[in-house]
CSV table of N, CA, C and O in Angstrom, one decimal:
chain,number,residue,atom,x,y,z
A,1,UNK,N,2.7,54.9,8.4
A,1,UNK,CA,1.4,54.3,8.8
A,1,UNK,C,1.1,53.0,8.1
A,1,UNK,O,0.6,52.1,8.7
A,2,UNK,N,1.6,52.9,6.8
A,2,UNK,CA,1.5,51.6,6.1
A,2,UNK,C,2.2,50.3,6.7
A,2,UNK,O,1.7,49.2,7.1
A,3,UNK,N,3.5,50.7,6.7
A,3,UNK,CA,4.4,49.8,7.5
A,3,UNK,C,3.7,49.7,8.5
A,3,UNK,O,3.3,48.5,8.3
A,4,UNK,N,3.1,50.2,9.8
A,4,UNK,CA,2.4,50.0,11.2
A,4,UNK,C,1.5,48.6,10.9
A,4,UNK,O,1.7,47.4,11.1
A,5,UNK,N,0.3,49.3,10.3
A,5,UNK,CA,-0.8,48.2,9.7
A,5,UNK,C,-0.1,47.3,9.1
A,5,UNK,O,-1.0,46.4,9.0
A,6,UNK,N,1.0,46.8,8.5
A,6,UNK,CA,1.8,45.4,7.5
A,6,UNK,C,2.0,44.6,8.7
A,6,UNK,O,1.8,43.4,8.9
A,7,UNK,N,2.7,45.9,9.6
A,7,UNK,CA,3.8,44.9,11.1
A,7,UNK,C,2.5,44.2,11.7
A,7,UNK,O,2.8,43.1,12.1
A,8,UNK,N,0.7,44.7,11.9
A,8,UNK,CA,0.6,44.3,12.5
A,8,UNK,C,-0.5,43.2,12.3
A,8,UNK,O,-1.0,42.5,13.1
A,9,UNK,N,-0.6,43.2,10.9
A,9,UNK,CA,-1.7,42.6,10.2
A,9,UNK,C,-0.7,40.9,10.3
A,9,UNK,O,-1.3,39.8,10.6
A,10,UNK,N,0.8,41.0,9.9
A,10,UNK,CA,1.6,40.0,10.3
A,10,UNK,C,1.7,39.4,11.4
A,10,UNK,O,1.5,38.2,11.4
A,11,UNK,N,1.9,40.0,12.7
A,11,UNK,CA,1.9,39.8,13.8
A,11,UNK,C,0.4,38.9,14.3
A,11,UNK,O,0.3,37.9,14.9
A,12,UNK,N,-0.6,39.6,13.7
A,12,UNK,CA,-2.1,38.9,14.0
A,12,UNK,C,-2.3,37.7,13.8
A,12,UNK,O,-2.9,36.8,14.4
A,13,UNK,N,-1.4,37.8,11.9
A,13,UNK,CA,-1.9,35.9,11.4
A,13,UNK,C,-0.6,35.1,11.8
A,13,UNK,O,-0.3,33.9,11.4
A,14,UNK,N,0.3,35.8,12.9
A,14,UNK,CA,1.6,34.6,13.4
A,14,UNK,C,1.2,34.0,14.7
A,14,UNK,O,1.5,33.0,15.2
A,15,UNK,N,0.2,35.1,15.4
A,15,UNK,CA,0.0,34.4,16.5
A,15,UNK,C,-1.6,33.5,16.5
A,15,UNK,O,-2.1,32.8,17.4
A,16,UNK,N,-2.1,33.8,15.1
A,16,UNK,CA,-3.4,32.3,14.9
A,16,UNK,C,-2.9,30.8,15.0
A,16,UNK,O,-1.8,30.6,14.4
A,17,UNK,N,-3.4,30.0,15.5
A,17,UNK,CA,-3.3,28.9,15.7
A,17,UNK,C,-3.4,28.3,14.0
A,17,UNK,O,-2.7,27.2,13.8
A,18,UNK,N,-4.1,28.7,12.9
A,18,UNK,CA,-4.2,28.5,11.9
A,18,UNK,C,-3.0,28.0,11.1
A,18,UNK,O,-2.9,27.0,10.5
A,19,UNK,N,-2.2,29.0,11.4
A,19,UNK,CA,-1.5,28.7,10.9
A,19,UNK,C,-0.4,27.1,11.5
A,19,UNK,O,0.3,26.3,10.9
A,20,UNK,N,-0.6,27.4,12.6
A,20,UNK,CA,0.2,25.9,13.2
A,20,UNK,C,-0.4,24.9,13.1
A,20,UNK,O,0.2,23.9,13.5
A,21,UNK,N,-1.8,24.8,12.6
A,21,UNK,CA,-2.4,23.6,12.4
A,21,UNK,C,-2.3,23.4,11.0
A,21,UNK,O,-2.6,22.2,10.7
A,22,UNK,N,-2.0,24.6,9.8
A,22,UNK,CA,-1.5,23.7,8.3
A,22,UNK,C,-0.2,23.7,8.6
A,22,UNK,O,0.5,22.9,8.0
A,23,UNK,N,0.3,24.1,9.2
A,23,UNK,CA,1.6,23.3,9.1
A,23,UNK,C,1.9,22.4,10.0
A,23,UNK,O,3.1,22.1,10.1
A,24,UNK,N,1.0,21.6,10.9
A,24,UNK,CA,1.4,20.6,11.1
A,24,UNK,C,0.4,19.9,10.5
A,24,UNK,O,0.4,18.8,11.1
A,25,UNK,N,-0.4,19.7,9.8
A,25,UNK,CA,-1.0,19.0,8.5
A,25,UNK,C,0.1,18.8,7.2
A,25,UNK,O,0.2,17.8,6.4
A,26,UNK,N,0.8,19.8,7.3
A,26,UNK,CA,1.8,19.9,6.1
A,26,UNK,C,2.8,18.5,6.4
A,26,UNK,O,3.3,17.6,5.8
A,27,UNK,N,2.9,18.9,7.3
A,27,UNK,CA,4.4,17.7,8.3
A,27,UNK,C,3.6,16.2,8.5
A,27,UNK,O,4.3,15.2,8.5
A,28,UNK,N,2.7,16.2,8.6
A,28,UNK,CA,1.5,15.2,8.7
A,28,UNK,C,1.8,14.4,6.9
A,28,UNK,O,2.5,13.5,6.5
A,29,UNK,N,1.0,15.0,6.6
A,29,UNK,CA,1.3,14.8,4.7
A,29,UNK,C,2.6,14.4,4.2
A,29,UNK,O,2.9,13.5,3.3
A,30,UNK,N,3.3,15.2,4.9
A,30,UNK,CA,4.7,14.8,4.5
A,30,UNK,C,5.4,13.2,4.4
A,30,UNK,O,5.9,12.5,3.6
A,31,UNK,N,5.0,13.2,5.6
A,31,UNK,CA,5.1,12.1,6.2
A,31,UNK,C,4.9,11.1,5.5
A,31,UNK,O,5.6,10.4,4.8
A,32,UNK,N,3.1,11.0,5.8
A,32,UNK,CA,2.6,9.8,5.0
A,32,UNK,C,3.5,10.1,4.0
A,32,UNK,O,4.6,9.7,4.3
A,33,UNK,N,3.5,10.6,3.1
A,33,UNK,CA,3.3,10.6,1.4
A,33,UNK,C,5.5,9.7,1.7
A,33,UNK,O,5.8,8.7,1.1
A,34,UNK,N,6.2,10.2,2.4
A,34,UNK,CA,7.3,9.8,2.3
A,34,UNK,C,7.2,8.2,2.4
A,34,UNK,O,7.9,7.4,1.8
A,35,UNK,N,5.9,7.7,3.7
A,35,UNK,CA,5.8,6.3,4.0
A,35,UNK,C,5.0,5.8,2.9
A,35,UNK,O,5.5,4.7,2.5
A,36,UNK,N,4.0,6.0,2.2
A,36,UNK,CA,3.4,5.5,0.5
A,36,UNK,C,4.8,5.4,0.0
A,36,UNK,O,5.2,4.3,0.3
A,37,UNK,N,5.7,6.4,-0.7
A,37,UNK,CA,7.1,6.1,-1.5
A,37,UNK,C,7.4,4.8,-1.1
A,37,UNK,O,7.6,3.9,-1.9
A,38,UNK,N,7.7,4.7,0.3
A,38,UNK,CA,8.4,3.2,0.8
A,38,UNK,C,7.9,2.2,0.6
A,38,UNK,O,8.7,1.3,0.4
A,39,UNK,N,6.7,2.0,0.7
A,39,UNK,CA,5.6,0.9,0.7
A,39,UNK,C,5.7,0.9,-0.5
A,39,UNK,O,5.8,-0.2,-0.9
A,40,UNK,N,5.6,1.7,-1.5
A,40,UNK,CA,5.0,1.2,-2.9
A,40,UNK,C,6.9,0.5,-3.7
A,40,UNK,O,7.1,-0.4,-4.5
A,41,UNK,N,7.6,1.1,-3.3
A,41,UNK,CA,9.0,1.2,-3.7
A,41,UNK,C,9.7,-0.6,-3.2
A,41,UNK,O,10.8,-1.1,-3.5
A,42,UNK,N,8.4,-1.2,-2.4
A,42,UNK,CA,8.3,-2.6,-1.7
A,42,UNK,C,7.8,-3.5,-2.3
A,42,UNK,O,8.3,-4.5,-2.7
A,43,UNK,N,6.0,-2.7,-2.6
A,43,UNK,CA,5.6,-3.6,-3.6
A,43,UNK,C,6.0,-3.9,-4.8
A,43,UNK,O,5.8,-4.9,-5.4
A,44,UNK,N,6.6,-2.9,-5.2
A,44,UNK,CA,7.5,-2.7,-6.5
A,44,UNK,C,8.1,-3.7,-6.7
A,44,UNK,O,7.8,-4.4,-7.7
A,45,UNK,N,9.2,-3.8,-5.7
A,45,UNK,CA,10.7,-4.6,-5.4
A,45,UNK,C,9.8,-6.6,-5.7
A,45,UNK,O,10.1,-7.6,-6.4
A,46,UNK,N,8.8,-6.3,-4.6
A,46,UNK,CA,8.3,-7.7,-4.4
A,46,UNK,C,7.6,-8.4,-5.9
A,46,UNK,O,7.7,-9.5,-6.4
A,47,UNK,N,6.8,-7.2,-6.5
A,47,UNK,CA,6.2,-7.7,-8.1
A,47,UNK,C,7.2,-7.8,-8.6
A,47,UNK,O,7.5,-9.0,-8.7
A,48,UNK,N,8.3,-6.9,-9.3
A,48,UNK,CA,9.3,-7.8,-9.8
A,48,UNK,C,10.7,-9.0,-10.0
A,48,UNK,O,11.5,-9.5,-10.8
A,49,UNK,N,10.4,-8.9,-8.8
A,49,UNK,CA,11.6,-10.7,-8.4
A,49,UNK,C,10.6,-11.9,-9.0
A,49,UNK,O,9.5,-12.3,-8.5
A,50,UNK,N,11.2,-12.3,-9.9
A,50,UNK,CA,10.6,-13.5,-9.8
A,50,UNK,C,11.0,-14.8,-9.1
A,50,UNK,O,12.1,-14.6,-8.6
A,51,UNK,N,10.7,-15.5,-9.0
A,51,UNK,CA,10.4,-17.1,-8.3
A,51,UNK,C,11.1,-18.4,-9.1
A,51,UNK,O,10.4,-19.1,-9.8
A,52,UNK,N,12.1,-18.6,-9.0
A,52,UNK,CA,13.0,-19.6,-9.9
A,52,UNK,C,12.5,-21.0,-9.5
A,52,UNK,O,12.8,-22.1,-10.1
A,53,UNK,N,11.8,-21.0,-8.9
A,53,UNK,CA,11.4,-22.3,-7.5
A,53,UNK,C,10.4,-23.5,-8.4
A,53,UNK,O,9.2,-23.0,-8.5
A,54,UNK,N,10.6,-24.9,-9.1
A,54,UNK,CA,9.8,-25.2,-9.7
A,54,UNK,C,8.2,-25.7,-8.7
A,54,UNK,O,8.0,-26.2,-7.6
A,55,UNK,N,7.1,-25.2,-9.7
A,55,UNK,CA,5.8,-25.3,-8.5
A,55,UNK,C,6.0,-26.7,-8.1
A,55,UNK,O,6.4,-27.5,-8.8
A,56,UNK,N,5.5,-27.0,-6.7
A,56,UNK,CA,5.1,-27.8,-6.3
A,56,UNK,C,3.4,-27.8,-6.0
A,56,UNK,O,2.5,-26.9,-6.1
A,57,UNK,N,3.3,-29.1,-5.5
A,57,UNK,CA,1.7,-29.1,-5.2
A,57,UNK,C,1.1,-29.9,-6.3
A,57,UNK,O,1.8,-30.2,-7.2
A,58,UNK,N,-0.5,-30.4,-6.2
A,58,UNK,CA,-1.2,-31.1,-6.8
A,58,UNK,C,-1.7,-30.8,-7.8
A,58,UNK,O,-2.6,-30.0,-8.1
A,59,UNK,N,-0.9,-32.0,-8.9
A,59,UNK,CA,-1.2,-31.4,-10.3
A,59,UNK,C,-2.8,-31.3,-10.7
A,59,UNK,O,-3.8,-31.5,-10.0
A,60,UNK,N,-2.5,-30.9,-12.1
A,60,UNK,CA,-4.1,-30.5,-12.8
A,60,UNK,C,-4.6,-31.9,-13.2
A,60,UNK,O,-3.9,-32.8,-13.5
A,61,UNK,N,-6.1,-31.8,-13.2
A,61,UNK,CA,-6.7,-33.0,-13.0
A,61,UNK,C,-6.6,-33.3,-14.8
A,61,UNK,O,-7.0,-34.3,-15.3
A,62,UNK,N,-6.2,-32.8,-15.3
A,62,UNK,CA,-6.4,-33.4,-16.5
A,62,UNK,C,-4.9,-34.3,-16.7
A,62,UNK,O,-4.8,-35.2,-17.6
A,63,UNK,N,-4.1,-34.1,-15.9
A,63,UNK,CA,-2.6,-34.8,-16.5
A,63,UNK,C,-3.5,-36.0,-15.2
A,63,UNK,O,-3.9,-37.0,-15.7
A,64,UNK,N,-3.6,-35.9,-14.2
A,64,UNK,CA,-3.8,-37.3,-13.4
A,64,UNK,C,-5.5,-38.0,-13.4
A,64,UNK,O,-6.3,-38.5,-12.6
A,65,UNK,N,-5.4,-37.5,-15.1
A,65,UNK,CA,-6.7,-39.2,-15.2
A,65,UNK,C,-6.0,-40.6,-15.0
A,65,UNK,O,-4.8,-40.8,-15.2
A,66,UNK,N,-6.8,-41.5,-14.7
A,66,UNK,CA,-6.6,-43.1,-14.1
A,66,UNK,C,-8.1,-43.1,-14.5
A,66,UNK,O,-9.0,-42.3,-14.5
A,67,UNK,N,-8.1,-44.8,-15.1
A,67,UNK,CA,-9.1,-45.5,-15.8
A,67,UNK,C,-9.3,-46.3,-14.3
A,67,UNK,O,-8.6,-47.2,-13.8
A,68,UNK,N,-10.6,-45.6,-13.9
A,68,UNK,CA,-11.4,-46.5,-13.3
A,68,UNK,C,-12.4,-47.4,-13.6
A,68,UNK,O,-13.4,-47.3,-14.2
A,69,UNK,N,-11.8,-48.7,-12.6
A,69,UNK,CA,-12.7,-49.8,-12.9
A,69,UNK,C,-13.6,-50.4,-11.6
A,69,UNK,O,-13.7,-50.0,-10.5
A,70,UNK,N,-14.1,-51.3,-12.1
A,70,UNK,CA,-15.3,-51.4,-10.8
A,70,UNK,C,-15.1,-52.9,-10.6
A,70,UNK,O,-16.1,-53.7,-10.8
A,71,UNK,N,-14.1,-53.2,-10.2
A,71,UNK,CA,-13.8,-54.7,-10.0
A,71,UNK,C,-13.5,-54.8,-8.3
A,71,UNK,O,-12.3,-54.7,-7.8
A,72,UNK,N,-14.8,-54.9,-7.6
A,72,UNK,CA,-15.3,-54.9,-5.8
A,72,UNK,C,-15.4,-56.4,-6.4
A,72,UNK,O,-16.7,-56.5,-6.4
A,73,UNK,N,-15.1,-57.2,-6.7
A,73,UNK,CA,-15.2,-58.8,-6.2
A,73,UNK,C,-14.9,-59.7,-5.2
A,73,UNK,O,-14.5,-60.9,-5.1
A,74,UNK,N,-15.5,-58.4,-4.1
A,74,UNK,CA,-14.8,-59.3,-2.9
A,74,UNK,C,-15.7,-60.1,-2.4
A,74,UNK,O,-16.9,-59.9,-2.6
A,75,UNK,N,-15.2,-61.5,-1.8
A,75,UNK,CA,-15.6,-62.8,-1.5
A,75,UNK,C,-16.1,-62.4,0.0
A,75,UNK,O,-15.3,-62.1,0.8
A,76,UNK,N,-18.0,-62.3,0.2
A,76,UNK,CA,-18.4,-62.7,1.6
A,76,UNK,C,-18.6,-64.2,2.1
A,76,UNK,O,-18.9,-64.4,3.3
């Protein structure tokens, strides 16, 4: 009689939907968490290479002072 009620109390929670919706939550999870690994395993890769490349672009205003003067002597 024990065995009967095991077979059937098993049988009850295999055919709940419950259970196929954590486990396709589980496969869901899985997932992501595999695609995070990738992406972070990216940003990873990308923070540490560095850039051999000397900067270009407009220097700091303190190396390009010029002594201005105010010599407008133009002839009307």
């Amino acid at each position: 009689m024990k065995e009967y009620f095991k077979r059937l109390w098993c049988a009850i929670w295999a055919s709940t939907d419950i259970d196929e919706k954590a486990a396709a939550a589980l496969n869901e999870a899985k997932a992501r968490l595999a695609n995070v690994r990738k992406e972070l395993a990216d940003v990873k890769k990308a923070a540490t290479t560095s850039t051999k490349k000397k900067k270009t672009g407009k220097k700091p205003y303190y190396k390009n002072k010029k002594k201005k003067t105010n010599n407008n002597n133009s002839k009307k």
